[in-house]
């Protein structure tokens, strides 16, 4: 009877131990699944970051092109403005000389 009680207690202890091991196995499985999801998320994030960096490089290249185009247009605008001012100055000089010539002609006719 005593052996039976000891065996019964031993079986009971083993069952408790088995239940504990099963719970640990379940937790380990859940943790493994969590780690797998985290790894998948990290890989997805890595791909997203890679695409974002590539897009960023493209945008920087486009910005550089736009800036170069803006500088070119600004320089051309300055050249055209300078040429226009020069032409306006020449026009004023011609108008002044024509006015002087007309005045001289008028004075010559009066004499």
PDB file of N, CA and C in Angstrom:
ATOM      1  N   UNK A   1       0.839  -1.181   0.000  1.00  0.00           N
ATOM      2  CA  UNK A   1       0.000   0.000   0.000  1.00  0.00           C
ATOM      3  C   UNK A   1       0.882   1.241   0.000  1.00  0.00           C
ATOM      4  N   UNK A   2       1.914   1.179   0.800  1.00  0.00           N
ATOM      5  CA  UNK A   2       2.818   2.314   0.877  1.00  0.00           C
ATOM      6  C   UNK A   2       3.481   2.562  -0.466  1.00  0.00           C
ATOM      7  N   UNK A   3       3.911   1.506  -1.125  1.00  0.00           N
ATOM      8  CA  UNK A   3       4.517   1.646  -2.452  1.00  0.00           C
ATOM      9  C   UNK A   3       3.509   2.219  -3.439  1.00  0.00           C
ATOM     10  N   UNK A   4       2.283   1.775  -3.263  1.00  0.00           N
ATOM     11  CA  UNK A   4       1.224   2.266  -4.127  1.00  0.00           C
ATOM     12  C   UNK A   4       1.026   3.765  -3.931  1.00  0.00           C
ATOM     13  N   UNK A   5       1.030   4.218  -2.713  1.00  0.00           N
ATOM     14  CA  UNK A   5       0.882   5.637  -2.407  1.00  0.00           C
ATOM     15  C   UNK A   5       2.056   6.428  -2.963  1.00  0.00           C
ATOM     16  N   UNK A   6       3.240   5.872  -2.802  1.00  0.00           N
ATOM     17  CA  UNK A   6       4.426   6.552  -3.326  1.00  0.00           C
ATOM     18  C   UNK A   6       4.370   6.629  -4.844  1.00  0.00           C
ATOM     19  N   UNK A   7       3.969   5.510  -5.457  1.00  0.00           N
ATOM     20  CA  UNK A   7       3.861   5.508  -6.914  1.00  0.00           C
ATOM     21  C   UNK A   7       2.770   6.472  -7.368  1.00  0.00           C
ATOM     22  N   UNK A   8       1.684   6.497  -6.635  1.00  0.00           N
ATOM     23  CA  UNK A   8       0.586   7.395  -6.956  1.00  0.00           C
ATOM     24  C   UNK A   8       1.048   8.852  -6.847  1.00  0.00           C
ATOM     25  N   UNK A   9       1.771   9.154  -5.790  1.00  0.00           N
ATOM     26  CA  UNK A   9       2.299  10.499  -5.594  1.00  0.00           C
ATOM     27  C   UNK A   9       3.316  10.829  -6.687  1.00  0.00           C
ATOM     28  N   UNK A  10       4.148   9.866  -7.029  1.00  0.00           N
ATOM     29  CA  UNK A  10       5.150  10.063  -8.074  1.00  0.00           C
ATOM     30  C   UNK A  10       4.471  10.308  -9.420  1.00  0.00           C
ATOM     31  N   UNK A  11       3.420   9.554  -9.700  1.00  0.00           N
ATOM     32  CA  UNK A  11       2.669   9.749 -10.947  1.00  0.00           C
ATOM     33  C   UNK A  11       2.053  11.142 -10.954  1.00  0.00           C
ATOM     34  N   UNK A  12       1.507  11.529  -9.814  1.00  0.00           N
ATOM     35  CA  UNK A  12       0.892  12.844  -9.706  1.00  0.00           C
ATOM     36  C   UNK A  12       1.937  13.949  -9.915  1.00  0.00           C
ATOM     37  N   UNK A  13       3.096  13.791  -9.320  1.00  0.00           N
ATOM     38  CA  UNK A  13       4.179  14.769  -9.496  1.00  0.00           C
ATOM     39  C   UNK A  13       4.613  14.822 -10.957  1.00  0.00           C
ATOM     40  N   UNK A  14       4.696  13.655 -11.575  1.00  0.00           N
ATOM     41  CA  UNK A  14       5.096  13.595 -12.979  1.00  0.00           C
ATOM     42  C   UNK A  14       4.039  14.266 -13.870  1.00  0.00           C
ATOM     43  N   UNK A  15       2.759  14.078 -13.514  1.00  0.00           N
ATOM     44  CA  UNK A  15       1.697  14.725 -14.282  1.00  0.00           C
ATOM     45  C   UNK A  15       1.776  16.239 -14.148  1.00  0.00           C
ATOM     46  N   UNK A  16       2.036  16.708 -12.933  1.00  0.00           N
ATOM     47  CA  UNK A  16       2.200  18.145 -12.706  1.00  0.00           C
ATOM     48  C   UNK A  16       3.395  18.652 -13.506  1.00  0.00           C
ATOM     49  N   UNK A  17       4.470  17.907 -13.450  1.00  0.00           N
ATOM     50  CA  UNK A  17       5.684  18.286 -14.197  1.00  0.00           C
ATOM     51  C   UNK A  17       5.399  18.293 -15.696  1.00  0.00           C
ATOM     52  N   UNK A  18       4.668  17.300 -16.178  1.00  0.00           N
ATOM     53  CA  UNK A  18       4.327  17.214 -17.593  1.00  0.00           C
ATOM     54  C   UNK A  18       3.467  18.412 -18.009  1.00  0.00           C
ATOM     55  N   UNK A  19       2.491  18.773 -17.178  1.00  0.00           N
ATOM     56  CA  UNK A  19       1.650  19.937 -17.470  1.00  0.00           C
ATOM     57  C   UNK A  19       2.490  21.208 -17.545  1.00  0.00           C
ATOM     58  N   UNK A  20       3.423  21.338 -16.613  1.00  0.00           N
ATOM     59  CA  UNK A  20       4.317  22.503 -16.614  1.00  0.00           C
ATOM     60  C   UNK A  20       5.155  22.532 -17.885  1.00  0.00           C
ATOM     61  N   UNK A  21       5.702  21.388 -18.270  1.00  0.00           N
ATOM     62  CA  UNK A  21       6.509  21.315 -19.494  1.00  0.00           C
ATOM     63  C   UNK A  21       5.662  21.628 -20.726  1.00  0.00           C
ATOM     64  N   UNK A  22       4.411  21.167 -20.731  1.00  0.00           N
ATOM     65  CA  UNK A  22       3.527  21.471 -21.855  1.00  0.00           C
ATOM     66  C   UNK A  22       3.243  22.971 -21.938  1.00  0.00           C
ATOM     67  N   UNK A  23       3.031  23.615 -20.783  1.00  0.00           N
ATOM     68  CA  UNK A  23       2.819  25.068 -20.761  1.00  0.00           C
ATOM     69  C   UNK A  23       4.072  25.798 -21.254  1.00  0.00           C
ATOM     70  N   UNK A  24       5.238  25.317 -20.815  1.00  0.00           N
ATOM     71  CA  UNK A  24       6.486  25.925 -21.273  1.00  0.00           C
ATOM     72  C   UNK A  24       6.646  25.758 -22.782  1.00  0.00           C
ATOM     73  N   UNK A  25       6.279  24.577 -23.283  1.00  0.00           N
ATOM     74  CA  UNK A  25       6.369  24.327 -24.723  1.00  0.00           C
ATOM     75  C   UNK A  25       5.428  25.257 -25.486  1.00  0.00           C
ATOM     76  N   UNK A  26       4.210  25.468 -24.961  1.00  0.00           N
ATOM     77  CA  UNK A  26       3.258  26.382 -25.593  1.00  0.00           C
ATOM     78  C   UNK A  26       3.797  27.806 -25.609  1.00  0.00           C
ATOM     79  N   UNK A  27       4.353  28.226 -24.469  1.00  0.00           N
ATOM     80  CA  UNK A  27       4.925  29.578 -24.401  1.00  0.00           C
ATOM     81  C   UNK A  27       6.091  29.717 -25.373  1.00  0.00           C
ATOM     82  N   UNK A  28       6.928  28.686 -25.439  1.00  0.00           N
ATOM     83  CA  UNK A  28       8.063  28.725 -26.363  1.00  0.00           C
ATOM     84  C   UNK A  28       7.574  28.808 -27.806  1.00  0.00           C
ATOM     85  N   UNK A  29       6.502  28.069 -28.123  1.00  0.00           N
ATOM     86  CA  UNK A  29       5.936  28.111 -29.471  1.00  0.00           C
ATOM     87  C   UNK A  29       5.372  29.500 -29.773  1.00  0.00           C
ATOM     88  N   UNK A  30       4.657  30.085 -28.806  1.00  0.00           N
ATOM     89  CA  UNK A  30       4.109  31.432 -28.989  1.00  0.00           C
ATOM     90  C   UNK A  30       5.228  32.450 -29.176  1.00  0.00           C
ATOM     91  N   UNK A  31       6.280  32.318 -28.382  1.00  0.00           N
ATOM     92  CA  UNK A  31       7.416  33.235 -28.504  1.00  0.00           C
ATOM     93  C   UNK A  31       8.086  33.083 -29.861  1.00  0.00           C
ATOM     94  N   UNK A  32       8.203  31.834 -30.328  1.00  0.00           N
ATOM     95  CA  UNK A  32       8.805  31.598 -31.644  1.00  0.00           C
ATOM     96  C   UNK A  32       7.956  32.243 -32.738  1.00  0.00           C
ATOM     97  N   UNK A  33       6.631  32.124 -32.615  1.00  0.00           N
ATOM     98  CA  UNK A  33       5.743  32.751 -33.594  1.00  0.00           C
ATOM     99  C   UNK A  33       5.855  34.275 -33.531  1.00  0.00           C
ATOM    100  N   UNK A  34       5.944  34.799 -32.313  1.00  0.00           N
ATOM    101  CA  UNK A  34       6.123  36.247 -32.155  1.00  0.00           C
ATOM    102  C   UNK A  34       7.422  36.705 -32.801  1.00  0.00           C
ATOM    103  N   UNK A  35       8.486  35.952 -32.557  1.00  0.00           N
ATOM    104  CA  UNK A  35       9.784  36.306 -33.150  1.00  0.00           C
ATOM    105  C   UNK A  35       9.715  36.256 -34.677  1.00  0.00           C
ATOM    106  N   UNK A  36       9.015  35.262 -35.200  1.00  0.00           N
ATOM    107  CA  UNK A  36       8.875  35.138 -36.647  1.00  0.00           C
ATOM    108  C   UNK A  36       8.118  36.344 -37.208  1.00  0.00           C
ATOM    109  N   UNK A  37       7.043  36.752 -36.533  1.00  0.00           N
ATOM    110  CA  UNK A  37       6.292  37.929 -36.975  1.00  0.00           C
ATOM    111  C   UNK A  37       7.170  39.179 -36.911  1.00  0.00           C
ATOM    112  N   UNK A  38       7.930  39.295 -35.845  1.00  0.00           N
ATOM    113  CA  UNK A  38       8.823  40.454 -35.708  1.00  0.00           C
ATOM    114  C   UNK A  38       9.852  40.457 -36.831  1.00  0.00           C
ATOM    115  N   UNK A  39      10.414  39.301 -37.122  1.00  0.00           N
ATOM    116  CA  UNK A  39      11.395  39.192 -38.201  1.00  0.00           C
ATOM    117  C   UNK A  39      10.767  39.578 -39.539  1.00  0.00           C
ATOM    118  N   UNK A  40       9.551  39.099 -39.789  1.00  0.00           N
ATOM    119  CA  UNK A  40       8.860  39.456 -41.029  1.00  0.00           C
ATOM    120  C   UNK A  40       8.604  40.958 -41.092  1.00  0.00           C
ATOM    121  N   UNK A  41       8.201  41.543 -39.962  1.00  0.00           N
ATOM    122  CA  UNK A  41       7.976  42.992 -39.916  1.00  0.00           C
ATOM    123  C   UNK A  41       9.265  43.750 -40.190  1.00  0.00           C
ATOM    124  N   UNK A  42      10.355  43.291 -39.598  1.00  0.00           N
ATOM    125  CA  UNK A  42      11.650  43.951 -39.797  1.00  0.00           C
ATOM    126  C   UNK A  42      12.059  43.870 -41.265  1.00  0.00           C
ATOM    127  N   UNK A  43      11.866  42.694 -41.872  1.00  0.00           N
ATOM    128  CA  UNK A  43      12.223  42.543 -43.282  1.00  0.00           C
ATOM    129  C   UNK A  43      11.352  43.436 -44.160  1.00  0.00           C
ATOM    130  N   UNK A  44      10.076  43.522 -43.823  1.00  0.00           N
ATOM    131  CA  UNK A  44       9.175  44.401 -44.573  1.00  0.00           C
ATOM    132  C   UNK A  44       9.595  45.861 -44.402  1.00  0.00           C
ATOM    133  N   UNK A  45       9.917  46.239 -43.160  1.00  0.00           N
ATOM    134  CA  UNK A  45      10.377  47.606 -42.897  1.00  0.00           C
ATOM    135  C   UNK A  45      11.667  47.895 -43.650  1.00  0.00           C
ATOM    136  N   UNK A  46      12.548  46.914 -43.697  1.00  0.00           N
ATOM    137  CA  UNK A  46      13.821  47.086 -44.405  1.00  0.00           C
ATOM    138  C   UNK A  46      13.566  47.341 -45.889  1.00  0.00           C
ATOM    139  N   UNK A  47      12.646  46.585 -46.477  1.00  0.00           N
ATOM    140  CA  UNK A  47      12.308  46.783 -47.889  1.00  0.00           C
ATOM    141  C   UNK A  47      11.683  48.161 -48.100  1.00  0.00           C
ATOM    142  N   UNK A  48      10.816  48.555 -47.174  1.00  0.00           N
ATOM    143  CA  UNK A  48      10.176  49.869 -47.271  1.00  0.00           C
ATOM    144  C   UNK A  48      11.215  50.979 -47.171  1.00  0.00           C
ATOM    145  N   UNK A  49      12.134  50.839 -46.246  1.00  0.00           N
ATOM    146  CA  UNK A  49      13.196  51.839 -46.077  1.00  0.00           C
ATOM    147  C   UNK A  49      14.068  51.898 -47.322  1.00  0.00           C
ATOM    148  N   UNK A  50      14.373  50.749 -47.882  1.00  0.00           N
ATOM    149  CA  UNK A  50      15.190  50.700 -49.093  1.00  0.00           C
ATOM    150  C   UNK A  50      14.497  51.439 -50.240  1.00  0.00           C
ATOM    151  N   UNK A  51      13.195  51.193 -50.395  1.00  0.00           N
ATOM    152  CA  UNK A  51      12.441  51.895 -51.446  1.00  0.00           C
ATOM    153  C   UNK A  51      12.412  53.401 -51.171  1.00  0.00           C
ATOM    154  N   UNK A  52      12.222  53.765 -49.915  1.00  0.00           N
ATOM    155  CA  UNK A  52      12.176  55.191 -49.554  1.00  0.00           C
ATOM    156  C   UNK A  52      13.518  55.864 -49.839  1.00  0.00           C
ATOM    157  N   UNK A  53      14.608  55.174 -49.535  1.00  0.00           N
ATOM    158  CA  UNK A  53      15.931  55.739 -49.804  1.00  0.00           C
ATOM    159  C   UNK A  53      16.159  55.909 -51.298  1.00  0.00           C
ATOM    160  N   UNK A  54      15.734  54.918 -52.092  1.00  0.00           N
ATOM    161  CA  UNK A  54      15.874  55.017 -53.548  1.00  0.00           C
ATOM    162  C   UNK A  54      15.046  56.192 -54.074  1.00  0.00           C
ATOM    163  N   UNK A  55      13.832  56.325 -53.560  1.00  0.00           N
ATOM    164  CA  UNK A  55      12.975  57.433 -53.976  1.00  0.00           C
ATOM    165  C   UNK A  55      13.595  58.765 -53.550  1.00  0.00           C
ATOM    166  N   UNK A  56      14.190  58.791 -52.370  1.00  0.00           N
ATOM    167  CA  UNK A  56      14.845  60.001 -51.874  1.00  0.00           C
ATOM    168  C   UNK A  56      15.998  60.401 -52.794  1.00  0.00           C
ATOM    169  N   UNK A  57      16.793  59.402 -53.218  1.00  0.00           N
ATOM    170  CA  UNK A  57      17.898  59.690 -54.147  1.00  0.00           C
ATOM    171  C   UNK A  57      17.357  60.259 -55.459  1.00  0.00           C
ATOM    172  N   UNK A  58      16.279  59.651 -55.971  1.00  0.00           N
ATOM    173  CA  UNK A  58      15.683  60.147 -57.217  1.00  0.00           C
ATOM    174  C   UNK A  58      15.191  61.581 -57.052  1.00  0.00           C
ATOM    175  N   UNK A  59      14.545  61.848 -55.923  1.00  0.00           N
ATOM    176  CA  UNK A  59      14.044  63.201 -55.677  1.00  0.00           C
ATOM    177  C   UNK A  59      15.188  64.209 -55.554  1.00  0.00           C
ATOM    178  N   UNK A  60      16.283  63.792 -54.926  1.00  0.00           N
ATOM    179  CA  UNK A  60      17.443  64.686 -54.823  1.00  0.00           C
ATOM    180  C   UNK A  60      18.009  64.986 -56.202  1.00  0.00           C
ATOM    181  N   UNK A  61      18.069  63.955 -57.069  1.00  0.00           N
ATOM    182  CA  UNK A  61      18.551  64.166 -58.437  1.00  0.00           C
ATOM    183  C   UNK A  61      17.628  65.124 -59.189  1.00  0.00           C
ATOM    184  N   UNK A  62      16.316  64.920 -59.031  1.00  0.00           N
ATOM    185  CA  UNK A  62      15.358  65.806 -59.692  1.00  0.00           C
ATOM    186  C   UNK A  62      15.486  67.234 -59.171  1.00  0.00           C
ATOM    187  N   UNK A  63      15.678  67.366 -57.861  1.00  0.00           N
ATOM    188  CA  UNK A  63      15.846  68.692 -57.272  1.00  0.00           C
ATOM    189  C   UNK A  63      17.094  69.368 -57.833  1.00  0.00           C
ATOM    190  N   UNK A  64      18.185  68.606 -57.946  1.00  0.00           N
ATOM    191  CA  UNK A  64      19.420  69.170 -58.500  1.00  0.00           C
ATOM    192  C   UNK A  64      19.189  69.639 -59.937  1.00  0.00           C
ATOM    193  N   UNK A  65      18.462  68.842 -60.724  1.00  0.00           N
ATOM    194  CA  UNK A  65      18.150  69.245 -62.100  1.00  0.00           C
ATOM    195  C   UNK A  65      17.327  70.525 -62.117  1.00  0.00           C
ATOM    196  N   UNK A  66      16.320  70.587 -61.251  1.00  0.00           N
ATOM    197  CA  UNK A  66      15.481  71.783 -61.192  1.00  0.00           C
ATOM    198  C   UNK A  66      16.288  73.009 -60.757  1.00  0.00           C
ATOM    199  N   UNK A  67      17.174  72.807 -59.785  1.00  0.00           N
ATOM    200  CA  UNK A  67      17.997  73.929 -59.324  1.00  0.00           C
ATOM    201  C   UNK A  67      18.922  74.407 -60.439  1.00  0.00           C
ATOM    202  N   UNK A  68      19.507  73.453 -61.171  1.00  0.00           N
ATOM    203  CA  UNK A  68      20.375  73.835 -62.286  1.00  0.00           C
ATOM    204  C   UNK A  68      19.577  74.577 -63.355  1.00  0.00           C
ATOM    205  N   UNK A  69      18.376  74.079 -63.647  1.00  0.00           N
ATOM    206  CA  UNK A  69      17.518  74.760 -64.617  1.00  0.00           C
ATOM    207  C   UNK A  69      17.141  76.152 -64.147  1.00  0.00           C
ATOM    208  N   UNK A  70      16.859  76.286 -62.852  1.00  0.00           N
ATOM    209  CA  UNK A  70      16.507  77.593 -62.300  1.00  0.00           C
ATOM    210  C   UNK A  70      17.684  78.558 -62.420  1.00  0.00           C
ATOM    211  N   UNK A  71      18.877  78.079 -62.107  1.00  0.00           N
ATOM    212  CA  UNK A  71      20.072  78.932 -62.213  1.00  0.00           C
ATOM    213  C   UNK A  71      20.270  79.362 -63.662  1.00  0.00           C
ATOM    214  N   UNK A  72      20.102  78.410 -64.586  1.00  0.00           N
ATOM    215  CA  UNK A  72      20.269  78.723 -66.012  1.00  0.00           C
ATOM    216  C   UNK A  72      19.253  79.775 -66.448  1.00  0.00           C
ATOM    217  N   UNK A  73      17.982  79.578 -66.061  1.00  0.00           N
ATOM    218  CA  UNK A  73      16.950  80.549 -66.427  1.00  0.00           C
ATOM    219  C   UNK A  73      17.207  81.911 -65.788  1.00  0.00           C
ATOM    220  N   UNK A  74      17.668  81.902 -64.554  1.00  0.00           N
ATOM    221  CA  UNK A  74      17.976  83.161 -63.873  1.00  0.00           C
ATOM    222  C   UNK A  74      19.094  83.899 -64.595  1.00  0.00           C
ATOM    223  N   UNK A  75      20.129  83.152 -64.986  1.00  0.00           N
ATOM    224  CA  UNK A  75      21.241  83.775 -65.721  1.00  0.00           C
ATOM    225  C   UNK A  75      20.770  84.315 -67.068  1.00  0.00           C
ATOM    226  N   UNK A  76      19.948  83.530 -67.778  1.00  0.00           N
ATOM    227  CA  UNK A  76      19.423  83.993 -69.065  1.00  0.00           C
ATOM    228  C   UNK A  76      18.557  85.232 -68.872  1.00  0.00           C
ATOM    229  N   UNK A  77      17.756  85.229 -67.808  1.00  0.00           N
ATOM    230  CA  UNK A  77      16.908  86.384 -67.518  1.00  0.00           C
ATOM    231  C   UNK A  77      17.758  87.623 -67.237  1.00  0.00           C
ATOM    232  N   UNK A  78      18.839  87.438 -66.487  1.00  0.00           N
ATOM    233  CA  UNK A  78      19.728  88.568 -66.197  1.00  0.00           C
ATOM    234  C   UNK A  78      20.358  89.090 -67.484  1.00  0.00           C
ATOM    235  N   UNK A  79      20.770  88.177 -68.366  1.00  0.00           N
ATOM    236  CA  UNK A  79      21.366  88.597 -69.638  1.00  0.00           C
ATOM    237  C   UNK A  79      20.348  89.362 -70.481  1.00  0.00           C
ATOM    238  N   UNK A  80      19.105  88.844 -70.541  1.00  0.00           N
ATOM    239  CA  UNK A  80      18.063  89.524 -71.311  1.00  0.00           C
ATOM    240  C   UNK A  80      17.729  90.884 -70.705  1.00  0.00           C
ATOM    241  N   UNK A  81      17.687  90.952 -69.382  1.00  0.00           N
ATOM    242  CA  UNK A  81      17.414  92.224 -68.708  1.00  0.00           C
ATOM    243  C   UNK A  81      18.516  93.227 -69.013  1.00  0.00           C
ATOM    244  N   UNK A  82      19.748  92.760 -68.969  1.00  0.00           N
ATOM    245  CA  UNK A  82      20.886  93.631 -69.271  1.00  0.00           C
ATOM    246  C   UNK A  82      20.827  94.104 -70.722  1.00  0.00           C
ATOM    247  N   UNK A  83      20.509  93.177 -71.642  1.00  0.00           N
ATOM    248  CA  UNK A  83      20.410  93.546 -73.053  1.00  0.00           C
ATOM    249  C   UNK A  83      19.272  94.545 -73.260  1.00  0.00           C
ATOM    250  N   UNK A  84      18.143  94.323 -72.583  1.00  0.00           N
ATOM    251  CA  UNK A  84      17.004  95.232 -72.699  1.00  0.00           C
ATOM    252  C   UNK A  84      17.371  96.620 -72.184  1.00  0.00           C
ATOM    253  N   UNK A  85      18.042  96.667 -71.043  1.00  0.00           N
ATOM    254  CA  UNK A  85      18.447  97.963 -70.485  1.00  0.00           C
ATOM    255  C   UNK A  85      19.413  98.672 -71.431  1.00  0.00           C
ATOM    256  N   UNK A  86      20.304  97.904 -72.027  1.00  0.00           N
ATOM    257  CA  UNK A  86      21.253  98.479 -72.983  1.00  0.00           C
ATOM    258  C   UNK A  86      20.511  99.045 -74.194  1.00  0.00           C
ATOM    259  N   UNK A  87      19.544  98.270 -74.708  1.00  0.00           N
ATOM    260  CA  UNK A  87      18.758  98.735 -75.858  1.00  0.00           C
ATOM    261  C   UNK A  87      17.940  99.970 -75.488  1.00  0.00           C
ATOM    262  N   UNK A  88      17.380  99.995 -74.282  1.00  0.00           N
ATOM    263  CA  UNK A  88      16.605 101.157 -73.847  1.00  0.00           C
ATOM    264  C   UNK A  88      17.498 102.388 -73.736  1.00  0.00           C
ATOM    265  N   UNK A  89      18.723 102.186 -73.259  1.00  0.00           N
ATOM    266  CA  UNK A  89      19.671 103.296 -73.154  1.00  0.00           C
ATOM    267  C   UNK A  89      20.022 103.817 -74.549  1.00  0.00           C
ATOM    268  N   UNK A  90      20.266 102.879 -75.468  1.00  0.00           N
ATOM    269  CA  UNK A  90      20.590 103.278 -76.847  1.00  0.00           C
ATOM    270  C   UNK A  90      19.413 104.034 -77.457  1.00  0.00           C
ATOM    271  N   UNK A  91      18.191 103.541 -77.203  1.00  0.00           N
ATOM    272  CA  UNK A  91      16.983 104.193 -77.720  1.00  0.00           C
ATOM    273  C   UNK A  91      16.878 105.622 -77.190  1.00  0.00           C
ATOM    274  N   UNK A  92      17.150 105.801 -75.902  1.00  0.00           N
ATOM    275  CA  UNK A  92      17.101 107.146 -75.314  1.00  0.00           C
ATOM    276  C   UNK A  92      18.149 108.056 -75.947  1.00  0.00           C
ATOM    277  N   UNK A  93      19.343 107.501 -76.175  1.00  0.00           N
ATOM    278  CA  UNK A  93      20.418 108.290 -76.795  1.00  0.00           C
ATOM    279  C   UNK A  93      20.030 108.706 -78.211  1.00  0.00           C
ATOM    280  N   UNK A  94      19.441 107.737 -78.943  1.00  0.00           N
ATOM    281  CA  UNK A  94      19.017 108.050 -80.313  1.00  0.00           C
ATOM    282  C   UNK A  94      17.917 109.113 -80.283  1.00  0.00           C
ATOM    283  N   UNK A  95      16.962 108.965 -79.360  1.00  0.00           N
ATOM    284  CA  UNK A  95      15.885 109.950 -79.245  1.00  0.00           C
ATOM    285  C   UNK A  95      16.447 111.316 -78.878  1.00  0.00           C
ATOM    286  N   UNK A  96      17.430 111.336 -77.985  1.00  0.00           N
ATOM    287  CA  UNK A  96      18.047 112.605 -77.595  1.00  0.00           C
ATOM    288  C   UNK A  96      18.756 113.233 -78.787  1.00  0.00           C
ATOM    289  N   UNK A  97      19.499 112.418 -79.541  1.00  0.00           N
ATOM    290  CA  UNK A  97      20.222 112.934 -80.709  1.00  0.00           C
ATOM    291  C   UNK A  97      19.248 113.411 -81.784  1.00  0.00           C
ATOM    292  N   UNK A  98      18.144 112.652 -81.961  1.00  0.00           N
ATOM    293  CA  UNK A  98      17.147 113.084 -82.942  1.00  0.00           C
ATOM    294  C   UNK A  98      16.531 114.411 -82.524  1.00  0.00           C
ATOM    295  N   UNK A  99      16.252 114.530 -81.245  1.00  0.00           N
ATOM    296  CA  UNK A  99      15.710 115.795 -80.739  1.00  0.00           C
ATOM    297  C   UNK A  99      16.689 116.930 -80.977  1.00  0.00           C
ATOM    298  N   UNK A 100      17.962 116.669 -80.751  1.00  0.00           N
ATOM    299  CA  UNK A 100      18.994 117.687 -80.963  1.00  0.00           C
ATOM    300  C   UNK A 100      19.083 118.045 -82.441  1.00  0.00           C
ATOM    301  N   UNK A 101      19.031 116.997 -83.305  1.00  0.00           N
ATOM    302  CA  UNK A 101      19.098 117.244 -84.748  1.00  0.00           C
ATOM    303  C   UNK A 101      17.883 118.042 -85.216  1.00  0.00           C
ATOM    304  N   UNK A 102      16.694 117.711 -84.687  1.00  0.00           N
ATOM    305  CA  UNK A 102      15.493 118.458 -85.070  1.00  0.00           C
ATOM    306  C   UNK A 102      15.590 119.910 -84.615  1.00  0.00           C
ATOM    307  N   UNK A 103      16.119 120.093 -83.424  1.00  0.00           N
ATOM    308  CA  UNK A 103      16.299 121.456 -82.920  1.00  0.00           C
ATOM    309  C   UNK A 103      17.300 122.208 -83.777  1.00  0.00           C
ATOM    310  N   UNK A 104      18.408 121.520 -84.120  1.00  0.00           N
ATOM    311  CA  UNK A 104      19.420 122.150 -84.983  1.00  0.00           C
ATOM    312  C   UNK A 104      18.814 122.484 -86.347  1.00  0.00           C
ATOM    313  N   UNK A 105      18.006 121.562 -86.886  1.00  0.00           N
ATOM    314  CA  UNK A 105      17.374 121.778 -88.185  1.00  0.00           C
ATOM    315  C   UNK A 105      16.402 122.953 -88.103  1.00  0.00           C
ATOM    316  N   UNK A 106      15.640 122.997 -87.033  1.00  0.00           N
ATOM    317  CA  UNK A 106      14.695 124.097 -86.838  1.00  0.00           C
ATOM    318  C   UNK A 106      15.432 125.432 -86.730  1.00  0.00           C
ATOM    319  N   UNK A 107      16.527 125.447 -85.985  1.00  0.00           N
ATOM    320  CA  UNK A 107      17.326 126.662 -85.829  1.00  0.00           C
ATOM    321  C   UNK A 107      17.938 127.067 -87.159  1.00  0.00           C
ATOM    322  N   UNK A 108      18.363 126.075 -87.942  1.00  0.00           N
ATOM    323  CA  UNK A 108      18.984 126.373 -89.235  1.00  0.00           C
ATOM    324  C   UNK A 108      17.946 126.955 -90.188  1.00  0.00           C
ATOM    325  N   UNK A 109      16.710 126.492 -90.128  1.00  0.00           N
ATOM    326  CA  UNK A 109      15.654 127.003 -90.995  1.00  0.00           C
ATOM    327  C   UNK A 109      15.279 128.429 -90.606  1.00  0.00           C
ATOM    328  N   UNK A 110      15.372 128.757 -89.349  1.00  0.00           N
ATOM    329  CA  UNK A 110      15.010 130.089 -88.874  1.00  0.00           C
ATOM    330  C   UNK A 110      16.061 131.114 -89.253  1.00  0.00           C
ATOM    331  N   UNK A 111      17.236 130.699 -89.539  1.00  0.00           N
ATOM    332  CA  UNK A 111      18.310 131.656 -89.842  1.00  0.00           C
ATOM    333  C   UNK A 111      18.299 132.059 -91.257  1.00  0.00           C
TER     334      UNK A 111
END
